[in-house]
mmCIF file of C-alpha atoms in Angstrom:
data_model
loop_
_atom_site.group_PDB
_atom_site.id
_atom_site.type_symbol
_atom_site.label_atom_id
_atom_site.label_comp_id
_atom_site.label_asym_id
_atom_site.label_seq_id
_atom_site.Cartn_x
_atom_site.Cartn_y
_atom_site.Cartn_z
ATOM 1 C CA MET A 790 32.318 12.834 59.262
ATOM 2 C CA LEU A 791 34.778 10.568 57.426
ATOM 3 C CA ARG A 792 37.790 12.838 56.986
ATOM 4 C CA SER A 793 40.443 10.197 56.245
ATOM 5 C CA THR A 794 39.307 6.888 54.801
ATOM 6 C CA GLY A 795 42.660 5.169 55.249
ATOM 7 C CA ARG A 796 42.963 6.346 58.843
ATOM 8 C CA SER A 797 39.390 5.274 59.664
ATOM 9 C CA THR A 798 39.808 1.690 58.420
ATOM 10 C CA SER A 799 43.334 1.449 59.868
ATOM 11 C CA SER A 800 42.085 2.525 63.307
ATOM 12 C CA LEU A 801 39.254 0.005 63.159
ATOM 13 C CA LEU A 802 41.659 -2.759 62.142
ATOM 14 C CA ASN A 803 44.080 -1.931 64.972
ATOM 15 C CA LEU A 804 41.333 -1.835 67.593
ATOM 16 C CA TRP A 805 39.898 -5.140 66.383
ATOM 17 C CA SER A 806 43.312 -6.820 66.437
ATOM 18 C CA LEU A 807 43.917 -5.654 70.008
ATOM 19 C CA SER A 808 40.510 -6.894 71.189
ATOM 20 C CA LEU A 809 40.666 -10.391 69.647
ATOM 21 C CA PRO A 810 42.476 -12.111 72.563
ATOM 22 C CA LYS A 811 39.755 -10.902 74.929
ATOM 23 C CA ARG A 812 36.687 -11.656 72.805
ATOM 24 C CA GLU A 813 36.063 -15.294 73.693
ATOM 25 C CA GLY A 814 32.439 -15.798 74.733
ATOM 26 C CA LEU A 815 31.386 -12.281 73.750
ATOM 27 C CA PRO A 816 28.583 -11.571 71.233
ATOM 28 C CA VAL A 817 29.412 -10.666 67.642
ATOM 29 C CA PRO A 818 29.941 -6.889 67.387
ATOM 30 C CA VAL A 819 27.919 -4.905 64.853
ATOM 31 C CA VAL A 820 29.409 -1.701 63.441
ATOM 32 C CA VAL A 821 26.719 0.696 62.187
ATOM 33 C CA ILE A 822 27.740 3.112 59.437
ATOM 34 C CA ASN A 823 24.777 5.441 59.146
ATOM 35 C CA THR A 824 23.826 7.756 56.236
ATOM 36 C CA LEU A 825 27.006 6.981 54.302
ATOM 37 C CA ASP A 826 25.789 9.037 51.342
ATOM 38 C CA GLU A 827 25.984 12.227 53.401
ATOM 39 C CA SER A 828 29.781 11.993 53.653
ATOM 40 C CA ASP A 829 31.971 13.483 50.934
ATOM 41 C CA ASN A 830 34.323 10.533 51.413
ATOM 42 C CA GLY A 831 31.626 7.886 51.750
ATOM 43 C CA VAL A 832 32.406 5.958 48.563
ATOM 44 C CA GLU A 833 36.159 5.956 49.190
ATOM 45 C CA PHE A 834 35.622 4.865 52.787
ATOM 46 C CA LEU A 835 33.448 1.982 51.605
ATOM 47 C CA ARG A 836 36.049 0.911 49.048
ATOM 48 C CA SER A 837 38.734 0.977 51.741
ATOM 49 C CA LEU A 838 36.553 -0.995 54.125
ATOM 50 C CA PHE A 839 35.749 -3.585 51.455
ATOM 51 C CA ARG A 840 39.466 -4.059 50.730
ATOM 52 C CA VAL A 841 40.155 -4.783 54.402
ATOM 53 C CA VAL A 842 37.131 -7.083 54.692
ATOM 54 C CA GLY A 843 38.156 -8.872 51.490
ATOM 55 C CA LYS A 844 41.532 -9.692 53.046
ATOM 56 C CA LYS A 845 39.731 -11.376 55.977
ATOM 57 C CA GLN A 846 41.312 -8.870 58.371
ATOM 58 C CA LEU A 847 38.033 -8.056 60.113
ATOM 59 C CA THR A 848 36.593 -11.538 60.365
ATOM 60 C CA GLY A 849 34.055 -11.724 63.181
ATOM 61 C CA ILE A 850 32.574 -8.253 62.760
ATOM 62 C CA LYS A 851 29.234 -7.536 61.116
ATOM 63 C CA PHE A 852 28.693 -4.219 59.347
ATOM 64 C CA LEU A 853 25.379 -2.459 58.853
ATOM 65 C CA VAL A 854 25.574 0.352 56.296
ATOM 66 C CA THR A 855 22.658 2.707 55.651
ATOM 67 C CA SER A 856 22.517 5.058 52.697
ATOM 68 C CA ARG A 857 20.297 6.550 50.055
ATOM 69 C CA VAL A 858 20.359 4.714 46.748
ATOM 70 C CA GLU A 859 23.406 6.500 45.299
ATOM 71 C CA PRO A 860 24.678 4.852 42.068
ATOM 72 C CA ASP A 861 28.356 4.644 43.143
ATOM 73 C CA ILE A 862 27.453 3.081 46.484
ATOM 74 C CA VAL A 863 25.026 0.628 44.867
ATOM 75 C CA LYS A 864 27.757 -0.502 42.425
ATOM 76 C CA LEU A 865 30.083 -1.351 45.285
ATOM 77 C CA PHE A 866 27.454 -3.540 46.924
ATOM 78 C CA GLU A 867 26.912 -5.373 43.644
ATOM 79 C CA LEU A 868 30.514 -6.660 43.517
ATOM 80 C CA LYS A 869 30.441 -10.438 43.115
ATOM 81 C CA GLU A 870 33.341 -11.012 45.495
ATOM 82 C CA LEU A 871 31.510 -9.204 48.287
ATOM 83 C CA SER A 872 29.258 -11.228 50.556
ATOM 84 C CA ALA A 873 26.601 -8.677 51.469
ATOM 85 C CA ASP A 874 22.842 -8.640 51.841
ATOM 86 C CA THR A 875 21.057 -5.493 50.715
ATOM 87 C CA ILE A 876 17.596 -4.310 51.665
ATOM 88 C CA CYS A 877 15.909 -1.401 49.913
ATOM 89 C CA LEU A 878 13.371 0.020 52.344
ATOM 90 C CA HIS A 879 11.309 1.508 49.535
ATOM 91 C CA GLU A 880 10.879 -2.024 48.154
ATOM 92 C CA VAL A 881 9.673 -3.590 51.420
ATOM 93 C CA PRO A 882 5.956 -4.467 51.100
ATOM 94 C CA LYS A 883 3.846 -1.895 52.891
ATOM 95 C CA ALA A 884 1.675 -4.579 54.498
ATOM 96 C CA GLY A 885 4.696 -5.974 56.335
ATOM 97 C CA ILE A 886 5.653 -2.537 57.628
ATOM 98 C CA GLN A 887 2.105 -1.952 58.849
ATOM 99 C CA GLU A 888 2.270 -5.232 60.779
ATOM 100 C CA ASP A 889 5.492 -4.089 62.426
ATOM 101 C CA ILE A 890 3.926 -0.744 63.295
ATOM 102 C CA ALA A 891 0.894 -2.445 64.837
ATOM 103 C CA LYS A 892 3.161 -4.707 66.907
ATOM 104 C CA HIS A 893 5.279 -1.752 68.051
ATOM 105 C CA LEU A 894 2.227 0.277 69.101
ATOM 106 C CA ALA A 895 0.760 -2.695 70.979
ATOM 107 C CA GLU A 896 4.012 -3.134 72.925
ATOM 108 C CA GLN A 897 4.589 0.554 73.627
ATOM 109 C CA LEU A 898 0.996 1.653 74.242
ATOM 110 C CA PRO A 899 -0.670 -1.371 75.894
ATOM 111 C CA VAL A 900 -3.079 0.711 77.988
ATOM 112 C CA VAL A 901 -4.786 2.590 75.151
ATOM 113 C CA ASP A 902 -7.842 1.394 73.243
ATOM 114 C CA VAL A 903 -7.174 -1.317 70.628
ATOM 115 C CA ASN A 904 -9.337 0.405 68.013
ATOM 116 C CA GLU A 905 -7.561 3.719 68.536
ATOM 117 C CA ARG A 906 -4.211 1.971 68.167
ATOM 118 C CA ALA A 907 -5.470 0.527 64.896
ATOM 119 C CA GLN A 908 -6.403 4.034 63.749
ATOM 120 C CA LEU A 909 -2.921 5.283 64.570
ATOM 121 C CA THR A 910 -1.421 2.366 62.642
ATOM 122 C CA GLN A 911 -3.426 3.376 59.573
ATOM 123 C CA GLN A 912 -2.465 7.015 60.064
ATOM 124 C CA ALA A 913 1.245 6.062 60.092
ATOM 125 C CA ASP A 914 0.682 4.790 56.542
ATOM 126 C CA GLY A 915 3.777 2.606 56.399
ATOM 127 C CA LEU A 916 6.140 5.101 58.097
ATOM 128 C CA PHE A 917 7.632 3.474 61.180
ATOM 129 C CA ILE A 918 9.279 6.747 62.147
ATOM 130 C CA TYR A 919 5.796 8.313 62.329
ATOM 131 C CA ALA A 920 4.679 5.632 64.780
ATOM 132 C CA ALA A 921 7.863 5.962 66.864
ATOM 133 C CA THR A 922 7.435 9.726 67.106
ATOM 134 C CA ALA A 923 3.764 9.378 68.012
ATOM 135 C CA VAL A 924 4.660 6.936 70.804
ATOM 136 C CA ARG A 925 7.075 9.466 72.314
ATOM 137 C CA PHE A 926 4.370 12.114 72.181
ATOM 138 C CA ILE A 927 1.734 9.885 73.783
ATOM 139 C CA SER A 928 3.985 8.200 76.345
ATOM 140 C CA PRO A 929 7.237 10.150 76.953
ATOM 141 C CA PRO A 930 9.942 7.746 78.239
ATOM 142 C CA LYS A 931 11.055 10.016 81.073
ATOM 143 C CA TYR A 932 7.583 11.102 82.155
ATOM 144 C CA PRO A 933 5.158 8.158 82.646
ATOM 145 C CA LEU A 934 1.556 9.201 82.076
ATOM 146 C CA SER A 935 -1.692 7.699 83.291
ATOM 147 C CA GLN A 936 -3.910 5.682 80.969
ATOM 148 C CA TYR A 937 -6.320 8.618 80.806
ATOM 149 C CA LYS A 938 -3.576 11.081 79.776
ATOM 150 C CA GLN A 939 -2.164 8.689 77.182
ATOM 151 C CA ARG A 940 -5.565 8.215 75.604
ATOM 152 C CA GLU A 941 -6.165 11.968 75.682
ATOM 153 C CA LYS A 942 -2.913 12.598 73.791
ATOM 154 C CA LEU A 943 -3.627 9.790 71.322
ATOM 155 C CA GLN A 944 -7.015 11.298 70.555
ATOM 156 C CA GLU A 945 -5.272 14.595 69.781
ATOM 157 C CA LEU A 946 -3.355 12.815 67.025
ATOM 158 C CA LEU A 947 -6.484 11.129 65.678
ATOM 159 C CA LYS A 948 -8.436 14.332 65.101
ATOM 160 C CA PRO A 949 -9.232 14.770 61.382
ATOM 161 C CA GLY A 950 -6.279 16.354 59.609
ATOM 162 C CA ILE A 951 -4.081 16.555 62.726
ATOM 163 C CA PRO A 952 -1.447 15.550 61.791
ATOM 164 C CA SER A 953 -1.695 13.624 58.504
ATOM 165 C CA GLY A 954 1.991 13.356 57.546
ATOM 166 C CA LEU A 955 5.434 13.127 59.102
ATOM 167 C CA ASN A 956 6.298 16.801 58.607
ATOM 168 C CA GLU A 957 2.928 17.775 60.021
ATOM 169 C CA LEU A 958 3.529 15.507 63.019
ATOM 170 C CA TYR A 959 6.867 17.146 63.773
ATOM 171 C CA GLN A 960 5.322 20.600 63.442
ATOM 172 C CA PHE A 961 2.431 19.583 65.683
ATOM 173 C CA CYS A 962 4.800 18.253 68.365
ATOM 174 C CA TRP A 963 6.955 21.365 68.180
ATOM 175 C CA ARG A 964 3.948 23.693 68.547
ATOM 176 C CA ARG A 965 2.598 21.529 71.351
ATOM 177 C CA PHE A 966 5.810 21.673 73.391
ATOM 178 C CA GLY A 967 7.567 24.796 72.120
ATOM 179 C CA TRP A 968 6.249 26.995 74.920
ATOM 180 C CA LYS A 969 8.116 24.814 77.430
ATOM 181 C CA MET A 970 11.463 25.436 75.769
ATOM 182 C CA LYS A 971 12.919 27.831 78.339
ATOM 183 C CA LYS A 972 11.885 25.609 81.234
ATOM 184 C CA SER A 973 13.037 22.357 79.662
ATOM 185 C CA PHE A 974 16.184 23.334 77.774
ATOM 186 C CA ALA A 975 18.542 22.328 80.594
ATOM 187 C CA ASP A 976 17.630 18.648 80.542
ATOM 188 C CA GLY A 977 16.784 18.462 76.831
ATOM 189 C CA SER A 978 13.266 17.174 77.435
ATOM 190 C CA THR A 979 11.646 19.578 74.995
ATOM 191 C CA PHE A 980 13.768 18.390 72.110
ATOM 192 C CA SER A 981 14.117 14.708 72.957
ATOM 193 C CA MET A 982 10.570 13.754 72.013
ATOM 194 C CA PRO A 983 10.483 14.910 68.395
ATOM 195 C CA LEU A 984 14.173 14.336 67.637
ATOM 196 C CA CYS A 985 14.958 10.965 69.182
ATOM 197 C CA ALA A 986 12.676 9.218 66.732
ATOM 198 C CA LEU A 987 14.616 10.460 63.717
ATOM 199 C CA GLY A 988 16.832 7.426 63.718
ATOM 200 C CA SER A 989 14.079 4.921 64.336
ATOM 201 C CA SER A 990 13.481 2.035 62.012
ATOM 202 C CA SER A 991 11.554 -1.179 62.243
ATOM 203 C CA PRO A 992 13.155 -3.464 64.860
ATOM 204 C CA PHE A 993 11.266 -6.518 63.633
ATOM 205 C CA LYS A 994 12.906 -6.933 60.223
#
């Protein structure tokens, strides 16, 4: 939560200034400001950040800001003096997203049938987060499964009407693993599969 916009940008500026003498040869840092619209101080924070950036006080840092299309935030990104690229995910051609989904599934689920992967791509219907969540269901990162088990779990998802949308997929995963809650709560495994995908986006764009 952004409680003090001035303090947030001031702290960032101080940390960056201190790190500059030691940054030679290091990659360019990327600061991710996620779901800015959910903060009560989001617009003011962005204005404060833009003022500092405009004074060339944070040269060498890249910023990635994600937000819903809120009018006040959009106006700030339209300032002529600001050098910023904007991408509206709802305007990205669906065909391109489907290609990314197909590539992601091929990389993450190489042992399953190509045709079944294609079916899952179509079922994702342009939602990368759907594909990412499905991958965690079929092939949990912490618990490697055999090819047979992966295909078995994929076929569960491909049954007619199960599950046809993102909400349905989450509900399906919760029902599927909910009974393990008491056994798995200590290491978080029950919750990691459906929740870790919430922040997923296409890595190929």
